[in-house]
Coordinates of C-alpha atoms and ligand atoms in Angstrom, one line a residue:
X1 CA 0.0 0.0 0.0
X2 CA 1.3 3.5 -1.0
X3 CA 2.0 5.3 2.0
X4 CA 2.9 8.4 0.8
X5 CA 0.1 10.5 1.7
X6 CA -1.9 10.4 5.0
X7 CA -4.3 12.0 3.7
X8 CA -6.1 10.8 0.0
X9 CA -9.0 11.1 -2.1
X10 CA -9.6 10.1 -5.7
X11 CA -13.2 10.9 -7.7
X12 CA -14.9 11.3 -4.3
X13 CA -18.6 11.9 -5.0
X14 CA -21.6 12.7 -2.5
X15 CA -24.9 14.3 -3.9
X16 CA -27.5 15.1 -1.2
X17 CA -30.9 14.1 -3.3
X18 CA -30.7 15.4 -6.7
X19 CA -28.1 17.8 -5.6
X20 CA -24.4 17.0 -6.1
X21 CA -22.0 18.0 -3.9
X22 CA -18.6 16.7 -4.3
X23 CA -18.6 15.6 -8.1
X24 CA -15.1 14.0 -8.3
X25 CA -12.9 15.4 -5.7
X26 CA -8.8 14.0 -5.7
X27 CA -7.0 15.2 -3.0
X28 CA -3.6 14.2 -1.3
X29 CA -2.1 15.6 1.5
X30 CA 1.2 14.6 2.5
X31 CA 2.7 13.7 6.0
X32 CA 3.1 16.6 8.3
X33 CA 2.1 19.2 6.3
X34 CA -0.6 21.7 6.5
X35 CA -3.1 21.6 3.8
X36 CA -6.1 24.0 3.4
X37 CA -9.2 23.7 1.9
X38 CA -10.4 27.0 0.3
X39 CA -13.7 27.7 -1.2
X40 CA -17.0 29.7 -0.9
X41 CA -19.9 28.8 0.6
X42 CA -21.2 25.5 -0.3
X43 CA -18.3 23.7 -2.0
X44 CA -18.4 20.8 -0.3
X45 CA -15.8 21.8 2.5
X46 CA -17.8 20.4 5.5
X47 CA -19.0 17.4 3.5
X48 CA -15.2 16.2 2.1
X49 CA -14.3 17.0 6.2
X50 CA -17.2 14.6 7.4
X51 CA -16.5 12.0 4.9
X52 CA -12.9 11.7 6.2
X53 CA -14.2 11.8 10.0
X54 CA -16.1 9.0 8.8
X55 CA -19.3 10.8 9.9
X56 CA -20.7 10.5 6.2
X57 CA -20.3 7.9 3.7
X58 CA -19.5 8.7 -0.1
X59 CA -21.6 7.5 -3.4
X60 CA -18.3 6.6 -5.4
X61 CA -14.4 7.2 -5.3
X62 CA -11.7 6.2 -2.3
X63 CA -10.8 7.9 1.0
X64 CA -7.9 6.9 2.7
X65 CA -7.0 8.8 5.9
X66 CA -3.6 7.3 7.5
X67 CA -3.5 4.3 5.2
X68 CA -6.8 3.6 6.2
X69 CA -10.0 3.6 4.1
X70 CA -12.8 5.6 5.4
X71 CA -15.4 3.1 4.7
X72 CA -14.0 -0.2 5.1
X73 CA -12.1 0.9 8.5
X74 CA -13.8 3.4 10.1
X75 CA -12.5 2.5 13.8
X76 CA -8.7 2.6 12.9
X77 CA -9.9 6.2 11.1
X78 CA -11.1 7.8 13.9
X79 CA -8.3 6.8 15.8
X80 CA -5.9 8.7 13.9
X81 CA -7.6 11.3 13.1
X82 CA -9.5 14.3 15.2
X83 CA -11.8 16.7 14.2
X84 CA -12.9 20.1 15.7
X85 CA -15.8 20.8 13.6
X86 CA -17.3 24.2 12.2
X87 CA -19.1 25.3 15.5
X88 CA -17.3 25.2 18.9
X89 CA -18.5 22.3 21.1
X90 CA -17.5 22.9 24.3
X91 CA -19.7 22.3 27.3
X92 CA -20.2 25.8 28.7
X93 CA -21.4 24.8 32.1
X94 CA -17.9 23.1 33.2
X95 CA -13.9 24.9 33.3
X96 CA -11.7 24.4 30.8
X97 CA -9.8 22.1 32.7
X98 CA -13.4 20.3 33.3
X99 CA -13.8 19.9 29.5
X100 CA -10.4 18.6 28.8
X101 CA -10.4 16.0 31.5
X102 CA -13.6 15.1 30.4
X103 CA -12.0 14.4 27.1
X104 CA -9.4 12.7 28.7
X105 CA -11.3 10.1 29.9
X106 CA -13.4 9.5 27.2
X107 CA -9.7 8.8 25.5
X108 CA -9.4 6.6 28.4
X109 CA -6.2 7.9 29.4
X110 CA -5.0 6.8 33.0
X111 CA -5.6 9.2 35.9
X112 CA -1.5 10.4 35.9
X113 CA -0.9 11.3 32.3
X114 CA -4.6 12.6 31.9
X115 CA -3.6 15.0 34.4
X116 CA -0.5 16.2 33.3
X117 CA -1.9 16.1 29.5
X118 CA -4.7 18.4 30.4
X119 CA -2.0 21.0 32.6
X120 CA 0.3 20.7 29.2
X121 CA -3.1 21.7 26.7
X122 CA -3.9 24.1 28.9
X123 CA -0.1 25.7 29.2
X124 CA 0.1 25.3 25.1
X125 CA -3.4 27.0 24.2
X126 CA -2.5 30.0 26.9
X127 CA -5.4 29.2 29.4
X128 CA -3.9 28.9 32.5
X129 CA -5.7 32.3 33.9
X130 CA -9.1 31.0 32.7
X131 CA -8.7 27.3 33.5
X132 CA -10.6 26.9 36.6
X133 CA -13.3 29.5 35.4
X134 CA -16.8 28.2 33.4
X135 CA -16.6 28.7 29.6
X136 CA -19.4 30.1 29.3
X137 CA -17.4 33.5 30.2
X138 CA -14.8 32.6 27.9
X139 CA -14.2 35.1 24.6
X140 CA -15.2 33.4 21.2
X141 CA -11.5 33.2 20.5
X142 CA -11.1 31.4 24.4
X143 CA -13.9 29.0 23.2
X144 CA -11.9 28.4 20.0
X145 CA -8.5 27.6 21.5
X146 CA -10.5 25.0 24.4
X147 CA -11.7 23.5 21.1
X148 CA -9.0 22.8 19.4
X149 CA -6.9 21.8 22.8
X150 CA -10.0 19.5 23.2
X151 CA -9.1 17.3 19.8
X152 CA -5.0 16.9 21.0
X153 CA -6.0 15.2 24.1
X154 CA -5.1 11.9 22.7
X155 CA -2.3 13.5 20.1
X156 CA -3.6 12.3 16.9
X157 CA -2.1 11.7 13.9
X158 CA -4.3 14.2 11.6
X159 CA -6.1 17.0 12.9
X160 CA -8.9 18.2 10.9
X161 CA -10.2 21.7 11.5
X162 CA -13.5 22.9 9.6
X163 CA -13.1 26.6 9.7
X164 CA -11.1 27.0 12.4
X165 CA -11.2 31.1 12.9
X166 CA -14.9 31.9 11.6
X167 CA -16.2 34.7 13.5
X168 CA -13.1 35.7 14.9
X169 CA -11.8 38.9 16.0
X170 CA -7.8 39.3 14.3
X171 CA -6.9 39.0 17.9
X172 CA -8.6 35.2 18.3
X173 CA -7.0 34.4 15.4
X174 CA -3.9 35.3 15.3
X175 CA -4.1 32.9 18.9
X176 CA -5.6 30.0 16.8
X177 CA -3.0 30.5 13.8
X178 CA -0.6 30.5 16.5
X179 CA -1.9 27.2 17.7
X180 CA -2.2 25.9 14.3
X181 CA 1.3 26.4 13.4
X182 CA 2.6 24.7 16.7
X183 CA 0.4 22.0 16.0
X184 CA 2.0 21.1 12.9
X185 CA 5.5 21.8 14.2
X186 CA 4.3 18.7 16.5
X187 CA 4.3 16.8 13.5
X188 CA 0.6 16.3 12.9
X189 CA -0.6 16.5 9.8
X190 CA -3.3 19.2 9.8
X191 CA -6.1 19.8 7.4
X192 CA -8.3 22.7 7.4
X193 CA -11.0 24.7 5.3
X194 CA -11.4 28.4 5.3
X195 CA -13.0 31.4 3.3
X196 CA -10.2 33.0 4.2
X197 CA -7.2 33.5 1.6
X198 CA -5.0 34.7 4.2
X199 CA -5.4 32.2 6.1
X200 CA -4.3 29.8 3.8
X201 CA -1.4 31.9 2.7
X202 CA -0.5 32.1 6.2
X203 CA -0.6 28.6 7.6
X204 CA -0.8 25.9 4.0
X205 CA 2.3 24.2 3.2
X206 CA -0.3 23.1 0.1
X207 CA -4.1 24.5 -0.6
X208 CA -7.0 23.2 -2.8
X209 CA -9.5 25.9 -4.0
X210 CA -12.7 23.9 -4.2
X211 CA -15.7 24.6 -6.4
X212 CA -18.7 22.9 -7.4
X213 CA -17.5 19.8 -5.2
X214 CA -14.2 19.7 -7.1
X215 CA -10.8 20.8 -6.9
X216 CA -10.1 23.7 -9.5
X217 CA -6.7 24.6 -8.7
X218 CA -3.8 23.6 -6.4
X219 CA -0.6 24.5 -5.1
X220 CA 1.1 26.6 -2.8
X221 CA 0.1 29.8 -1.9
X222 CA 3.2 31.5 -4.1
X223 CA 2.1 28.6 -7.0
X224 CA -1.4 29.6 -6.9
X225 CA -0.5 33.4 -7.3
X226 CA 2.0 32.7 -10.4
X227 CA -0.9 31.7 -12.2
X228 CA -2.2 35.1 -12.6
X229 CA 1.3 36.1 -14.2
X230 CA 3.8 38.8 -12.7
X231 CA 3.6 42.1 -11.0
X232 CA 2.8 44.9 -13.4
X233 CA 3.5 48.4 -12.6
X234 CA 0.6 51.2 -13.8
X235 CA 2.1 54.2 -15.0
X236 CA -0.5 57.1 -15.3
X237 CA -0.3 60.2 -17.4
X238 CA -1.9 63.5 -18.1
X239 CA -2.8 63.2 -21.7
X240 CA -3.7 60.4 -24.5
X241 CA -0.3 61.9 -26.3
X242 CA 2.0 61.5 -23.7
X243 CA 0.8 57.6 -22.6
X244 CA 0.4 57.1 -26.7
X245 CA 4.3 58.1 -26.8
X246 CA 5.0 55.8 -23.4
X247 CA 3.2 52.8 -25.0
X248 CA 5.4 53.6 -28.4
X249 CA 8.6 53.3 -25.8
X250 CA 8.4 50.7 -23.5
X251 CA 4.9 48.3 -25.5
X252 CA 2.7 46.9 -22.4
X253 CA -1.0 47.7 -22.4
X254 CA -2.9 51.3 -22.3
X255 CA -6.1 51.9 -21.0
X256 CA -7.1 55.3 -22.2
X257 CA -9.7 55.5 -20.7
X258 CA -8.1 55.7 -17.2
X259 CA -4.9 57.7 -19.1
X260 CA -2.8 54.4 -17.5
X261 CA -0.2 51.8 -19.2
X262 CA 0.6 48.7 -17.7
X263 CA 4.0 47.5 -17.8
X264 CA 5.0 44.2 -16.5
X265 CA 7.4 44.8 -13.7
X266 CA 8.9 42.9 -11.1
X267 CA 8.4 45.8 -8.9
X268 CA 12.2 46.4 -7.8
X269 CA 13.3 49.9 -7.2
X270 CA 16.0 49.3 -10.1
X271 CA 13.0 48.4 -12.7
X272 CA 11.0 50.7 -12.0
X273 CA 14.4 53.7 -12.0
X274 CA 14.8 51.6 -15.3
X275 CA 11.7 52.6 -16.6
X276 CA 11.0 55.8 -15.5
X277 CA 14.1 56.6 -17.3
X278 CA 12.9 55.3 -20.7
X279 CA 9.2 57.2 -20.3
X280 CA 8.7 60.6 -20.3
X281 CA 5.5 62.5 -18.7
X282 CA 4.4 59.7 -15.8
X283 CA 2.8 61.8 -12.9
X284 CA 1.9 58.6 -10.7
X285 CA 2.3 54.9 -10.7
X286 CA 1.2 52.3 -9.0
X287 CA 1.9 48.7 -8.6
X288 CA -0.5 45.8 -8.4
X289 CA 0.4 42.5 -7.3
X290 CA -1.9 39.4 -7.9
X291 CA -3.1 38.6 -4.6
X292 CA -4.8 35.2 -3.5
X293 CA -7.9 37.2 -3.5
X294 CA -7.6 37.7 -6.8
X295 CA -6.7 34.0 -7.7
X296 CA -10.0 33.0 -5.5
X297 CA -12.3 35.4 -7.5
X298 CA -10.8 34.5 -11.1
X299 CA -11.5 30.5 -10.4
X300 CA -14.2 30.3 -8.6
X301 CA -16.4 33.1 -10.5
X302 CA -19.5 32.8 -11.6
X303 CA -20.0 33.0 -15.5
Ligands
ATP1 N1 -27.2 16.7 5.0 C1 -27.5 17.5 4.0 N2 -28.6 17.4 3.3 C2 -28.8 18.1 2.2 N3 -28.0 19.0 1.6 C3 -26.8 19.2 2.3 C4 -26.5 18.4 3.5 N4 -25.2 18.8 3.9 C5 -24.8 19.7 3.0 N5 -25.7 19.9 2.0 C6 -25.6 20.9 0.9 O1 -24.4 20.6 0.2 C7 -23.7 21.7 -0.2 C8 -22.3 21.8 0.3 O2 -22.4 21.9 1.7 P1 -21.0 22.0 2.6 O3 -21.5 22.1 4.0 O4 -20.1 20.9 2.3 O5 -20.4 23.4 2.1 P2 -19.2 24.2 2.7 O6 -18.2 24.3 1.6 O7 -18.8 23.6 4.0 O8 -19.9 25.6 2.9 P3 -19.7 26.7 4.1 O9 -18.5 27.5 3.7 O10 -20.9 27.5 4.1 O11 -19.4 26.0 5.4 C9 -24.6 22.9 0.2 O12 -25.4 23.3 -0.9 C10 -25.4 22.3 1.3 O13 -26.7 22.9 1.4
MG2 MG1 -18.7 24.3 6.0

């Protein structure tokens, strides 16, 4: 068996009724590595993270989750993996250190290392001043990091994390990326989805923009940008003469309308001095850099 990936689908298809969902999705996520799961609403995020949690069985296609297949071994599945899923599910009524000894036991770890599991989670997620207090007057961020402590109690193999930061504040989730990234420094294997591009650019080794229960593009964040070709620099002038004579010089595209060229640039303050050498007249400029927002919106638009 190939173990190369501990994390794999191939044509994966679910349709709920007449509607499809995930109409062919191949995925494979290698060993240790963060992977993220980027599309809009309805793309089949939560329902590729609840067939791998085993929670949900496909129509057609494989799903192999640490060598094991989803369907024909669900046990040794859910003992590698965990899952914190889209909505915190913490009980509110006990402590923090309540809900993770609760876990602990359900993981039937022994009294001694339950304990000093539980102090460690609690040191790691930065909850030591609210451990003994009752979630329920915890922050949405608080709430978030107790989650995700909640699915290391038994140090699994593959974490799975359905929107991990939804809802919050740039504070909370600066914590969770925080979190995320020590996580995988532990050498877990995480995967997560998001609707946010920056989150994937800041935590994916690898990401998968879904669409229509498929995958339409993949690569690392730098990979995914590259597609939309370089920087270009937008040089803007006064007059239809003076950006007719730029264009002459130096070729890229003009807009008239907006009295603007764009050049192709890398963006370095010796090619743009290069250029502003060569054209005469520019009164502003202005880079633009393809952005992972703009890779989002150009694949997954609507037509
Ligand atoms: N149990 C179900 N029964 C019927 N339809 C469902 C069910 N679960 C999901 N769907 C539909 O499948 C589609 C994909 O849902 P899914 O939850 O996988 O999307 P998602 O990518 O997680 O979206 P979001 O970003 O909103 O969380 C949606 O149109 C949803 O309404
Ligand atoms: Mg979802």
């Amino acid at each position: 068996m190939c173990m190369a990936y501990t994390i794999e689908t191939g044509d994966l298809a679910k349709s709920f009724g007449k509607l499809p969902v995930l109409t062919g999705l191949d995925l494979a996520v290698e060993a240790g590595s963060v992977f993220a799961l980027l599309g809009p609403n309805g793309a089949g995020k939560t329902t590729t993270v609840r067939i791998l949690s085993t929670l949900l069985t496909a129509d057609a296609g494989f799903a192999r989750v640490a060598g094991h297949d989803v369907a024909r071994e669900p046990v040794k599945v859910r003992e590698a993996l965990s899952l914190t899923g889209q909505y915190a599910a913490v009980d509110e009524v006990l402590t923090a250190r309540e809900n993770l000894a609760l876990m602990a036991r359900l993981r039937h770890l022994c009294r001694g290392p339950a304990r000093r599991r539980v102090g460690e989670l609690i040191e790691r997620f930065g909850l030591q001043e609210a451990a003994d207090r009752r979630v329920a007057t915890y922050s949405g961020g608080m709430k978030r990091r107790l989650d995700l402590a909640m699915s290391l109690v038994s140090q699994p193999q593959v974490v799975v994390l359905d929107e991990p930061t939804t809802g919050l504040d740039p504070r909370s989730r600066r914590d969770v990326w925080d979190a995320v990234a020590e996580l995988a420094a532990s050498g877990a294997t995480v995967l997560l989805t998001t609707q946010y591009l920056e989150e994937a650019d800041r935590l994916a080794d690898r990401i998968a923009v879904i669409d229509g229960g498929r995958v339409v593009a993949e690569g690392s964040a730098d990979e995914l940008k590259a597609r939309l070709g370089d920087e270009t620099v937008e040089l803007f002038f006064a007059d239809t003469l003076a950006l007719e004579a730029a264009e002459r010089e130096v070729g890229g595209s003009a807009e008239p309308q907006r009295l603007c060229l764009r050049v192709a640039s890398d963006g370095s303050a010796e090619a743009i001095r290069r250029l502003l050498d060569q054209v005469g007249g520019v009164q502003r400029l202005q880079l633009h850099r393809p952005s992972l927002d703009d890779v989002f919106l150009s694949l997954t638009e609507r037509v």
